[in-house]
PDB file of C-alpha atoms and ligand atoms in Angstrom:
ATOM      1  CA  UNK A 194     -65.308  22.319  23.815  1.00 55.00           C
ATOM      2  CA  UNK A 195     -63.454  24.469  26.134  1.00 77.00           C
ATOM      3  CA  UNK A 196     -59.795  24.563  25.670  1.00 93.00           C
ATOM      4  CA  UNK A 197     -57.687  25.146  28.709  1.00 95.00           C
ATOM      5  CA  UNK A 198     -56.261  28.833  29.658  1.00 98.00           C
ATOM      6  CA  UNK A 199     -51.793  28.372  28.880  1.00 98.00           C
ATOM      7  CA  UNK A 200     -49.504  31.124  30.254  1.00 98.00           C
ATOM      8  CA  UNK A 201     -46.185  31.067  28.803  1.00 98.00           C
ATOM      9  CA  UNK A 202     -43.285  33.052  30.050  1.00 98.00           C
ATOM     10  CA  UNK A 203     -40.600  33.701  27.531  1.00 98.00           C
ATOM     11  CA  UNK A 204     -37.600  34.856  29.494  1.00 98.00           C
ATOM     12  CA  UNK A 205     -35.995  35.832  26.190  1.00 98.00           C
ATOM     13  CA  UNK A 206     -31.825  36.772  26.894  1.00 98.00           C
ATOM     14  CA  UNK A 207     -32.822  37.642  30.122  1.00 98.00           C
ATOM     15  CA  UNK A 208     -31.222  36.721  33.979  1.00 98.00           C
ATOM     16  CA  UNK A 209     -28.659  35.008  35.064  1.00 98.00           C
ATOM     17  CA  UNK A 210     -28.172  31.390  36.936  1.00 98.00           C
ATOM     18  CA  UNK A 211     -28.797  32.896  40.073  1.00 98.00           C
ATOM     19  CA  UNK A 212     -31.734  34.869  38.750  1.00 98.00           C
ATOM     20  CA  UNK A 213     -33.389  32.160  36.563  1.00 98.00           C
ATOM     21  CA  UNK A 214     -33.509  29.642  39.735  1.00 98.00           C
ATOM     22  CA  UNK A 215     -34.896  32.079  42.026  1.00 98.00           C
ATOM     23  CA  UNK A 216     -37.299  33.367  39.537  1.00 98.00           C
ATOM     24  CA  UNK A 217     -38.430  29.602  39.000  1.00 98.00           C
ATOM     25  CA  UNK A 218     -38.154  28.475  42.528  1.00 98.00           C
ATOM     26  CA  UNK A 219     -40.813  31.704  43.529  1.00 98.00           C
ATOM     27  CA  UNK A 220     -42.943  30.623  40.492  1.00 98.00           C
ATOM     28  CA  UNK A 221     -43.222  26.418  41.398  1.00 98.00           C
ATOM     29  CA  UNK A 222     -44.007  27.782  44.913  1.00 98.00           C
ATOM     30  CA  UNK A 223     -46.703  30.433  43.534  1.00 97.00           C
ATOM     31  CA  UNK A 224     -48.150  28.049  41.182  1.00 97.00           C
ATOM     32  CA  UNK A 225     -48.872  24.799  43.466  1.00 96.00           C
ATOM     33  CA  UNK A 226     -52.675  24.977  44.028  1.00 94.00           C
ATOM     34  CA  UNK A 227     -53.510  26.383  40.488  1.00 95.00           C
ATOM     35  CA  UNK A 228     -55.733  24.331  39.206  1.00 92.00           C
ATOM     36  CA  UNK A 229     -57.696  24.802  35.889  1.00 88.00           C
ATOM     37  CA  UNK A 230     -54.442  26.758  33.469  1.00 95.00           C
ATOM     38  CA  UNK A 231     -51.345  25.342  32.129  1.00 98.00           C
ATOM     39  CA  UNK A 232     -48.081  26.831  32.780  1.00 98.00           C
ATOM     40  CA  UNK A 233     -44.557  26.935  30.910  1.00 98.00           C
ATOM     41  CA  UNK A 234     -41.298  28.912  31.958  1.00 98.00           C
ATOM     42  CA  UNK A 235     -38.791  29.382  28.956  1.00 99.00           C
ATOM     43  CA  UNK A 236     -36.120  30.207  29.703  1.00 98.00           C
ATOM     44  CA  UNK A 237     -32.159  31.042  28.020  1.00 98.00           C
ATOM     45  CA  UNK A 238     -30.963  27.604  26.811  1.00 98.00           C
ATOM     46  CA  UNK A 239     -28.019  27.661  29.220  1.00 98.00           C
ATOM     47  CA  UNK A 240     -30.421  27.266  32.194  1.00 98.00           C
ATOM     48  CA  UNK A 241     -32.595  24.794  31.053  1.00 98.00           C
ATOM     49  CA  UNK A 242     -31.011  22.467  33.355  1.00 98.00           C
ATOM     50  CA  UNK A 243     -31.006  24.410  36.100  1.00 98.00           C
ATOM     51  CA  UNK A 244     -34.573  25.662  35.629  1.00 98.00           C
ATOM     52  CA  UNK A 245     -35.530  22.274  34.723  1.00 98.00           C
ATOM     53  CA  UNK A 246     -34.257  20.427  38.121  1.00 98.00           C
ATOM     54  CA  UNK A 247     -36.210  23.212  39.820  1.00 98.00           C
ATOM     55  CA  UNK A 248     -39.983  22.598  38.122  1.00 98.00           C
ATOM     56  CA  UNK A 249     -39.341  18.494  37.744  1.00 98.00           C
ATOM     57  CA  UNK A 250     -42.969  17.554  39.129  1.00 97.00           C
ATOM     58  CA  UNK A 251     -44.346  20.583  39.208  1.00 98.00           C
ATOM     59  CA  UNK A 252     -47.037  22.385  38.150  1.00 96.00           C
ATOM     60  CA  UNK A 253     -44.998  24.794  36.014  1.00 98.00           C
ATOM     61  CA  UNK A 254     -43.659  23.016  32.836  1.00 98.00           C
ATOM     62  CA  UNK A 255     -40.691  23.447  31.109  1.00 98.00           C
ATOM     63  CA  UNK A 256     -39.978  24.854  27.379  1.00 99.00           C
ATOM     64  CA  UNK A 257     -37.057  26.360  25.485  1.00 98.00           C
ATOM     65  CA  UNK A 258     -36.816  29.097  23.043  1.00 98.00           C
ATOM     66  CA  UNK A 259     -35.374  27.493  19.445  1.00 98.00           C
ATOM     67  CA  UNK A 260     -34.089  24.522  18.605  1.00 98.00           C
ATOM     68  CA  UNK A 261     -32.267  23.392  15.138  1.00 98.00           C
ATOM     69  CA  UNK A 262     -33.989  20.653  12.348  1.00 98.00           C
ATOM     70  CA  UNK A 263     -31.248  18.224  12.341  1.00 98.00           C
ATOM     71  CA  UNK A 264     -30.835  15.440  15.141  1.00 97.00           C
ATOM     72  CA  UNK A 265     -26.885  15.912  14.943  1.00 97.00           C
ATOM     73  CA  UNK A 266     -23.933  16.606  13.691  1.00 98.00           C
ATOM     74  CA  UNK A 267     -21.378  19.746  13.104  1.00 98.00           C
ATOM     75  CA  UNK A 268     -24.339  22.483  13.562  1.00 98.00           C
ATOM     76  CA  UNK A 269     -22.036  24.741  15.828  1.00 98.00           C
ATOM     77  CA  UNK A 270     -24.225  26.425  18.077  1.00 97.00           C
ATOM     78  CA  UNK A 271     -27.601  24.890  17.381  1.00 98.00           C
ATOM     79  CA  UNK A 272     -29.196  22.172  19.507  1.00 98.00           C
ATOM     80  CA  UNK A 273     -31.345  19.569  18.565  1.00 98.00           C
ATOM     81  CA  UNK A 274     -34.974  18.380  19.739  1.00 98.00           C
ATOM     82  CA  UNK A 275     -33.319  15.209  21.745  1.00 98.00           C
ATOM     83  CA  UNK A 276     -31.005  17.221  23.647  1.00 98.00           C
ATOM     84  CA  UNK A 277     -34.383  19.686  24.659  1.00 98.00           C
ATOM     85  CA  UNK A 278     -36.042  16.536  25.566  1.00 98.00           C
ATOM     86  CA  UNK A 279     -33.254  15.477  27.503  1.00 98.00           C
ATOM     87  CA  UNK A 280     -33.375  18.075  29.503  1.00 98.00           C
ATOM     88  CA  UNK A 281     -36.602  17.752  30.466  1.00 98.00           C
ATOM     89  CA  UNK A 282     -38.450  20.169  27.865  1.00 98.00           C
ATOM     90  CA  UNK A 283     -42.235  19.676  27.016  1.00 98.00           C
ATOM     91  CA  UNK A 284     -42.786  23.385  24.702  1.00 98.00           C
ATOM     92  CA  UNK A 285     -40.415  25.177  22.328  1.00 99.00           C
ATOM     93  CA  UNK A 286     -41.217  28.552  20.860  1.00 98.00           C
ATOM     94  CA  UNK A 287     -40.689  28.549  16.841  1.00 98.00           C
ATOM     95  CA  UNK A 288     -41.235  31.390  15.135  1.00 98.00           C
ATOM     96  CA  UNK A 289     -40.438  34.158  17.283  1.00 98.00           C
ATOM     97  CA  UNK A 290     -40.875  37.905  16.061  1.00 97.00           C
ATOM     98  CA  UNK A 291     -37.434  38.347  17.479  1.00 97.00           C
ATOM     99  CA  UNK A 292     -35.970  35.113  15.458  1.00 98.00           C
ATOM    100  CA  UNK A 293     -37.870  36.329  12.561  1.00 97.00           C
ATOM    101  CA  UNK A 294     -37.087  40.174  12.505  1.00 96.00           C
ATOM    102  CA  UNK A 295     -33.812  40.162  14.615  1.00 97.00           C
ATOM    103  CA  UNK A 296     -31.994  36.339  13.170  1.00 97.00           C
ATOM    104  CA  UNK A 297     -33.531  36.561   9.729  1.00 97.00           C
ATOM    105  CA  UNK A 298     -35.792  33.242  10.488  1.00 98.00           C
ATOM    106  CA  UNK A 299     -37.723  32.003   7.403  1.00 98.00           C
ATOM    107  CA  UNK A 300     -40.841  30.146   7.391  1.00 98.00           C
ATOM    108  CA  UNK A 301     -39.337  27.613   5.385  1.00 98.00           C
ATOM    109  CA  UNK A 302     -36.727  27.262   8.062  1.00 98.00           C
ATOM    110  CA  UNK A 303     -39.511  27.463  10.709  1.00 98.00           C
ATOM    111  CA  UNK A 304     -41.488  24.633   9.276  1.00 98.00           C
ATOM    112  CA  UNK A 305     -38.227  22.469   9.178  1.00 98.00           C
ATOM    113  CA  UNK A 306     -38.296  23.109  13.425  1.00 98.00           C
ATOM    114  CA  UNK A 307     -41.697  22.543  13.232  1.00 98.00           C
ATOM    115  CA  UNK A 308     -41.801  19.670  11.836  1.00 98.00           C
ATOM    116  CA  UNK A 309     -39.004  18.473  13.864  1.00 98.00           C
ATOM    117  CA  UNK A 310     -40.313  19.161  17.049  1.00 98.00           C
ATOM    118  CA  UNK A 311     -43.296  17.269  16.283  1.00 98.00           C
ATOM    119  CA  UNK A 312     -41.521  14.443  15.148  1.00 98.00           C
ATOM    120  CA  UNK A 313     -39.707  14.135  18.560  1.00 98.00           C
ATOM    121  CA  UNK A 314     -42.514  14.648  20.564  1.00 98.00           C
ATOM    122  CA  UNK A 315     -42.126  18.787  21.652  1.00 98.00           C
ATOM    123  CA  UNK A 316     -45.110  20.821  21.473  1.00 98.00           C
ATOM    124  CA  UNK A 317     -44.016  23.933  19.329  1.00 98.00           C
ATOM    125  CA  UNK A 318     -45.604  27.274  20.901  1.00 98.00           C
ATOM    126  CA  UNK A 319     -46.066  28.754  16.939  1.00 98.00           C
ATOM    127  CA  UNK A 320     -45.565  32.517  16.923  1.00 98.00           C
ATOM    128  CA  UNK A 321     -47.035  34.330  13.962  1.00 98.00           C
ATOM    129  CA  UNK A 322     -48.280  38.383  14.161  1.00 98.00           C
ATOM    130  CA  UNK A 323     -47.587  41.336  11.643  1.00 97.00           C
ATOM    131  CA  UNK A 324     -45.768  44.567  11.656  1.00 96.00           C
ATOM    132  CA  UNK A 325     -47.141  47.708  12.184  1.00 95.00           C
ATOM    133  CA  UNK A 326     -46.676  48.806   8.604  1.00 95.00           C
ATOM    134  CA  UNK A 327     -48.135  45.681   7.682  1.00 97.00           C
ATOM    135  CA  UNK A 328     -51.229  46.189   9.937  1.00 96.00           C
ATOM    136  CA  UNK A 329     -51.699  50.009   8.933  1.00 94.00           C
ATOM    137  CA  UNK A 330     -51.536  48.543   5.255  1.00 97.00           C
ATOM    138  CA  UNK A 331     -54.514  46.399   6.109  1.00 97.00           C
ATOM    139  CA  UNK A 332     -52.317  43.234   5.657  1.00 98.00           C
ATOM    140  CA  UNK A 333     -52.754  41.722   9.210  1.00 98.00           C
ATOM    141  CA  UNK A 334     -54.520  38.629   7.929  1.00 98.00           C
ATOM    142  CA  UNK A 335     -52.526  38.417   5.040  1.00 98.00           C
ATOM    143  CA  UNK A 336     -49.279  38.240   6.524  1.00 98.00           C
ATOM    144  CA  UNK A 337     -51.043  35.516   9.159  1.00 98.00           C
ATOM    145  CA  UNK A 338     -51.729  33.704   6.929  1.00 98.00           C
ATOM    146  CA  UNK A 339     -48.681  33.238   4.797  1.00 98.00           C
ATOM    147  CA  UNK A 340     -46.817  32.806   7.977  1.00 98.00           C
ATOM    148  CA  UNK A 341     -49.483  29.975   9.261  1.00 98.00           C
ATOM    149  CA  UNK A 342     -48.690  28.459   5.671  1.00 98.00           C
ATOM    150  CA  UNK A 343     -45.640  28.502   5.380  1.00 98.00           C
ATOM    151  CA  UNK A 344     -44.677  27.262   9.311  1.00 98.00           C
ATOM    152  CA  UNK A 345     -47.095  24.679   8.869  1.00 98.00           C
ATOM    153  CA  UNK A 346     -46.556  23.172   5.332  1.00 98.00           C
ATOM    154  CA  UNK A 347     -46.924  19.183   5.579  1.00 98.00           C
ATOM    155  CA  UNK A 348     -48.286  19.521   9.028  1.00 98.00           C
ATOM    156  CA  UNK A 349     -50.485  16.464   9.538  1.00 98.00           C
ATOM    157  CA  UNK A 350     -54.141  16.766  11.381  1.00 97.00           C
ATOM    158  CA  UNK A 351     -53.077  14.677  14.057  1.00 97.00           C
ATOM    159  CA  UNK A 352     -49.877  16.461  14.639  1.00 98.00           C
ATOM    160  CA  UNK A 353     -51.548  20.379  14.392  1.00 98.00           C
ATOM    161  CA  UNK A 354     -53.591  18.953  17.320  1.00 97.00           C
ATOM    162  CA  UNK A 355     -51.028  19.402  19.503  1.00 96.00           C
ATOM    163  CA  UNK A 356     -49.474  22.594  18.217  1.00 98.00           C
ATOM    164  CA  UNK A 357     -49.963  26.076  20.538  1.00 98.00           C
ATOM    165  CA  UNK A 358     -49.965  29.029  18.006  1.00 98.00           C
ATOM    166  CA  UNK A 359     -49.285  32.585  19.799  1.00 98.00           C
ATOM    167  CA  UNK A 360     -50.200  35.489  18.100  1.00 98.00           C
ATOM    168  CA  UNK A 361     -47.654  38.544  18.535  1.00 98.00           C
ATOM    169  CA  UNK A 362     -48.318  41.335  16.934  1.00 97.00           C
ATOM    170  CA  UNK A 363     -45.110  43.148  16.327  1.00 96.00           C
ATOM    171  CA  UNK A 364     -45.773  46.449  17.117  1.00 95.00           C
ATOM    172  CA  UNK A 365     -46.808  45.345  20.525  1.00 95.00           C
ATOM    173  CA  UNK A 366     -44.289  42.946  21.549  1.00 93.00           C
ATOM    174  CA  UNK A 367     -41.558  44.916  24.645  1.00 89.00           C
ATOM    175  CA  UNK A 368     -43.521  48.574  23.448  1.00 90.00           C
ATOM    176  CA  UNK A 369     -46.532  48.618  26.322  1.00 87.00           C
ATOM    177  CA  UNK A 370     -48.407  48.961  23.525  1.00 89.00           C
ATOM    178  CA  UNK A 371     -50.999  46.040  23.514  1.00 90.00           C
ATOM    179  CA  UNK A 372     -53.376  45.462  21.222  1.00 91.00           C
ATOM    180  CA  UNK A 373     -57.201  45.813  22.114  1.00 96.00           C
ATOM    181  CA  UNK A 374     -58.978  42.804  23.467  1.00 97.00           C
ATOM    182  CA  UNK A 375     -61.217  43.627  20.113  1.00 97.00           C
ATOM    183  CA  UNK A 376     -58.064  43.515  17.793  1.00 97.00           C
ATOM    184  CA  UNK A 377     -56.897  40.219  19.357  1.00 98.00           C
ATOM    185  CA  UNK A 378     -60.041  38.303  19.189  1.00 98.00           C
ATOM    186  CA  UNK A 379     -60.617  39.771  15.589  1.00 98.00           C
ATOM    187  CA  UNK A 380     -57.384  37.532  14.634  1.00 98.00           C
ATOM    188  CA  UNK A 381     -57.661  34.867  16.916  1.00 98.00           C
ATOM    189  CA  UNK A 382     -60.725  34.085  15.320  1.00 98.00           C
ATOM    190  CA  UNK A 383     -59.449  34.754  12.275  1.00 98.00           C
ATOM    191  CA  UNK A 384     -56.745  32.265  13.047  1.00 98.00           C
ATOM    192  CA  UNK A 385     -59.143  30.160  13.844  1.00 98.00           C
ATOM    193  CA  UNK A 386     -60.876  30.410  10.581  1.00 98.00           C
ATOM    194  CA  UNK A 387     -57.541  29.884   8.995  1.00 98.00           C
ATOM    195  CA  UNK A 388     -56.951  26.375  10.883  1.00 98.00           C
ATOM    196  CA  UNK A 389     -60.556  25.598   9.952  1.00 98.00           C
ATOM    197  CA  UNK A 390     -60.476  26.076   6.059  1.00 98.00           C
ATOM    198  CA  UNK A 391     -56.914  24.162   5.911  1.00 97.00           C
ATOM    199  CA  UNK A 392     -57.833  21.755   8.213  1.00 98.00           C
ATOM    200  CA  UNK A 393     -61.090  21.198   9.892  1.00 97.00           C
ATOM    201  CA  UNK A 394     -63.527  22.565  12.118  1.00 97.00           C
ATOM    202  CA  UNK A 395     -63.146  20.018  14.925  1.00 97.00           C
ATOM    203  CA  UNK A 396     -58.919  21.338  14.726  1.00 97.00           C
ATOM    204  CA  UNK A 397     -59.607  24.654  14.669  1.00 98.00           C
ATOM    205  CA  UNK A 398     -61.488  24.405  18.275  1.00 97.00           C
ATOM    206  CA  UNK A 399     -58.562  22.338  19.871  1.00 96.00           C
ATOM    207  CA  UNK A 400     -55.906  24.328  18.886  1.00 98.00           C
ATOM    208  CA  UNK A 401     -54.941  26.998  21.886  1.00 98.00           C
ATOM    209  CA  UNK A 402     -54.104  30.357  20.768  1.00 98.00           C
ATOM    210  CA  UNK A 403     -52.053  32.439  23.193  1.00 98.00           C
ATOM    211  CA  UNK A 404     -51.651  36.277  22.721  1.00 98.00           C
ATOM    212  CA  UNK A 405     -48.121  37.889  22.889  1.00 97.00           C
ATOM    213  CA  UNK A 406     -47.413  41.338  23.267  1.00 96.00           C
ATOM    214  CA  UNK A 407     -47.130  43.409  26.207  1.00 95.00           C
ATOM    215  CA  UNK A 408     -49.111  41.243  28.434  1.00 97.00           C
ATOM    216  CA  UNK A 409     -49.263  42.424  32.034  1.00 97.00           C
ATOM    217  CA  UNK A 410     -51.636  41.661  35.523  1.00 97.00           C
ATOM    218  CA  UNK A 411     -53.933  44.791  34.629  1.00 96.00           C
ATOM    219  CA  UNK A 412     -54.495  43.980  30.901  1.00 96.00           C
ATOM    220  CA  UNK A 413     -54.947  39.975  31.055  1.00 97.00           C
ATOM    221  CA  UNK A 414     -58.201  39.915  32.380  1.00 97.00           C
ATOM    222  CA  UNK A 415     -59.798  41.541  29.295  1.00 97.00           C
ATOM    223  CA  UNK A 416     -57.608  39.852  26.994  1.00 97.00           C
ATOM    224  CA  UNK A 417     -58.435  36.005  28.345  1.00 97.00           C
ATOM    225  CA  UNK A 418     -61.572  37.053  28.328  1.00 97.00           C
ATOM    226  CA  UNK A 419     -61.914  36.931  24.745  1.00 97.00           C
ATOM    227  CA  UNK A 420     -63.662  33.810  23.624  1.00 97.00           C
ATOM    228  CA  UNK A 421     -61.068  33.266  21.205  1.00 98.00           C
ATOM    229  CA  UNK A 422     -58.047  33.688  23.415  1.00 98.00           C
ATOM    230  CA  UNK A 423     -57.002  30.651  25.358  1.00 98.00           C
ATOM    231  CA  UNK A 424     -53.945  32.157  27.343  1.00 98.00           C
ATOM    232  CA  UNK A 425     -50.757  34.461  26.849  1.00 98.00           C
ATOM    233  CA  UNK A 426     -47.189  34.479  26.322  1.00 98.00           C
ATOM    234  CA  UNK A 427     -45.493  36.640  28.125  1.00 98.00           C
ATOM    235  CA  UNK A 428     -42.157  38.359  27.883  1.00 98.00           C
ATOM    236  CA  UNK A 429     -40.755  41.452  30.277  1.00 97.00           C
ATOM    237  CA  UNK A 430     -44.117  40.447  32.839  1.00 98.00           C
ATOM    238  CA  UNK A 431     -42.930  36.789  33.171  1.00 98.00           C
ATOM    239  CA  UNK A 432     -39.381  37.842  34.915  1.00 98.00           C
ATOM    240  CA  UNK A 433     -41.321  38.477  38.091  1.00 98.00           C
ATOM    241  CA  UNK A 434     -43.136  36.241  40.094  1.00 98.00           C
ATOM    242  CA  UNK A 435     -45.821  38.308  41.629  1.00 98.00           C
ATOM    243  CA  UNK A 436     -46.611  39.678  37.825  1.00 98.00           C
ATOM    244  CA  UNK A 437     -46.590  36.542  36.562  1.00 98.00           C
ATOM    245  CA  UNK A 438     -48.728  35.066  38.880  1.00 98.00           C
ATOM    246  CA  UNK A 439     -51.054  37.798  38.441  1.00 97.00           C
ATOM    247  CA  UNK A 440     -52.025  36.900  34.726  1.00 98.00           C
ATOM    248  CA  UNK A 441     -51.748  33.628  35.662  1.00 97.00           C
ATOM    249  CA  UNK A 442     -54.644  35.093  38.313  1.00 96.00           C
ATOM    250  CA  UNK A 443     -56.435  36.404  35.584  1.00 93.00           C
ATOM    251  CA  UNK A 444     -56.665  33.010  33.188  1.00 92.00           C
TER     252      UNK A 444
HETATM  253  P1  13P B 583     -43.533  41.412  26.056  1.00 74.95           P
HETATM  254  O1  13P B 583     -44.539  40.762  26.961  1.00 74.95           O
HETATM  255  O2  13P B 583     -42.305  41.876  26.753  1.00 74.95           O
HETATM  256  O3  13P B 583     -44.170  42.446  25.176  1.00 74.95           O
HETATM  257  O4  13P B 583     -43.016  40.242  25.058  1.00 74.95           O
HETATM  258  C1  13P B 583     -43.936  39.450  24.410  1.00 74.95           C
HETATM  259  C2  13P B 583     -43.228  38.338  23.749  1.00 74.95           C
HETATM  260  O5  13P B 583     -42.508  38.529  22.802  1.00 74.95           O
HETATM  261  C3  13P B 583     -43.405  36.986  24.298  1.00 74.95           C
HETATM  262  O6  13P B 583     -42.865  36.027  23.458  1.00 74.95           O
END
């Protein structure tokens, strides 16, 4: 079954108000006739709305970064999956390397968001990927898959059907290092294998798996290519339209 190309942008801390609408305003006007690949802007929480007034009924959808477990209450700082909703979000990342490394995320914690987004209807864009020192080790796979485990714990069939998984290898993510189309698709697949054993077959060719890490217009082409890569998500590329639109181009 073929599985449509996604291209994510993750605008990390990144812009401000008056960059984050022009930025989306170029990319709604870029992407009306693409036909044939999905496409998600996410961008700082505090433009959500503002980016999110801007794409309404577009072709470019909407998604945020993080989001907390609980539906309410005194969580200062945190928002919850209604209030993304409400603002007009269909994707949040979970799992970031940068939320992982950088915040001290957990995968028990990530499964909680998980889990929550699910429940309310998001689509979590899953981001799992190793450290260098882990891949030198030889732990790549390994490390995948205790962070596939762990995110995914009590993750039904029905609901991994709708989960995007990215893999970002560390090492590659804001370095312009990427990893070889050959060193993707050798995890992808292995992902793939992963979703397979703890799931089934028939999930493990739905699922879309992006690849994160130093994605730009010259280097996409290869890397969709891969029969195991179904799109990207993209960090420093995404802030500009034209480069953007140029892996989008390449999907
Ligand atoms: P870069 O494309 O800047 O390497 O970032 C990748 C990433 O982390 C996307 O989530």
């Amino acid at each position: 079954m073929a599985r449509r190309k996604f291209i994510a942008g993750n605008w990390k801390m990144n812009l401000d108000r008056k960059g984050a609408v022009a930025l989306a305003e170029g990319l709604v006007k870029a992407a009306a006739n693409v036909v044939g690949c999905d496409i998600a802007v996410c961008p700082p929480a505090c433009y959500l709305e503002a980016v999110g007034q801007i794409v309404k009924g577009s072709n470019v959808a909407l998604g945020a970064q993080n989001v907390y477990h609980q539906a309410n209450g005194a969580f200062t700082g945190e928002l919850s999956t209604a209030m993304l909703l409400d603002l007009g979000c269909k994707y949040v990342i979970l799992g970031h390397s940068e939320r992982r490394h950088v915040l001290g995320e957990t995968d028990a914690e990530i499964n909680k968001k998980v889990i929550a987004a699910l429940d309310a209807g998001l689509i979590p864009i899953l981001c799992v990927g190793e450290l260098l020192a882990e891949r030198e080790a030889g732990n790549t796979m390994s490390v995948i898959r205790t962070q596939f485990d762990g995110s995914l714990a009590g993750v039904s069939r029905e609901k991994l059907k709708t989960v995007v998984i990215a893999y970002e290898p560390v090492w590659a993510i804001g370095t312009g290092k990427v990893a070889s189309p050959a060193q993707a698709e050798e995890v992808h697949l292995g992902l793939r294998k992963i979703i397979a054993e703890r799931y089934n077959n028939e999930i493990a060719q739905i699922v879309p798996i992006q690849y994160g890490g130093s994605v730009k217009p010259d280097n996409a082409v290869d890397l969709l290519g891969q029969p195991n890569i179904d799109g990207a998500l993209v960090g420093g590329a995404a802030l500009k339209v034209d480069q953007f639109m140029g892996i989008v181009a390449g999907a």
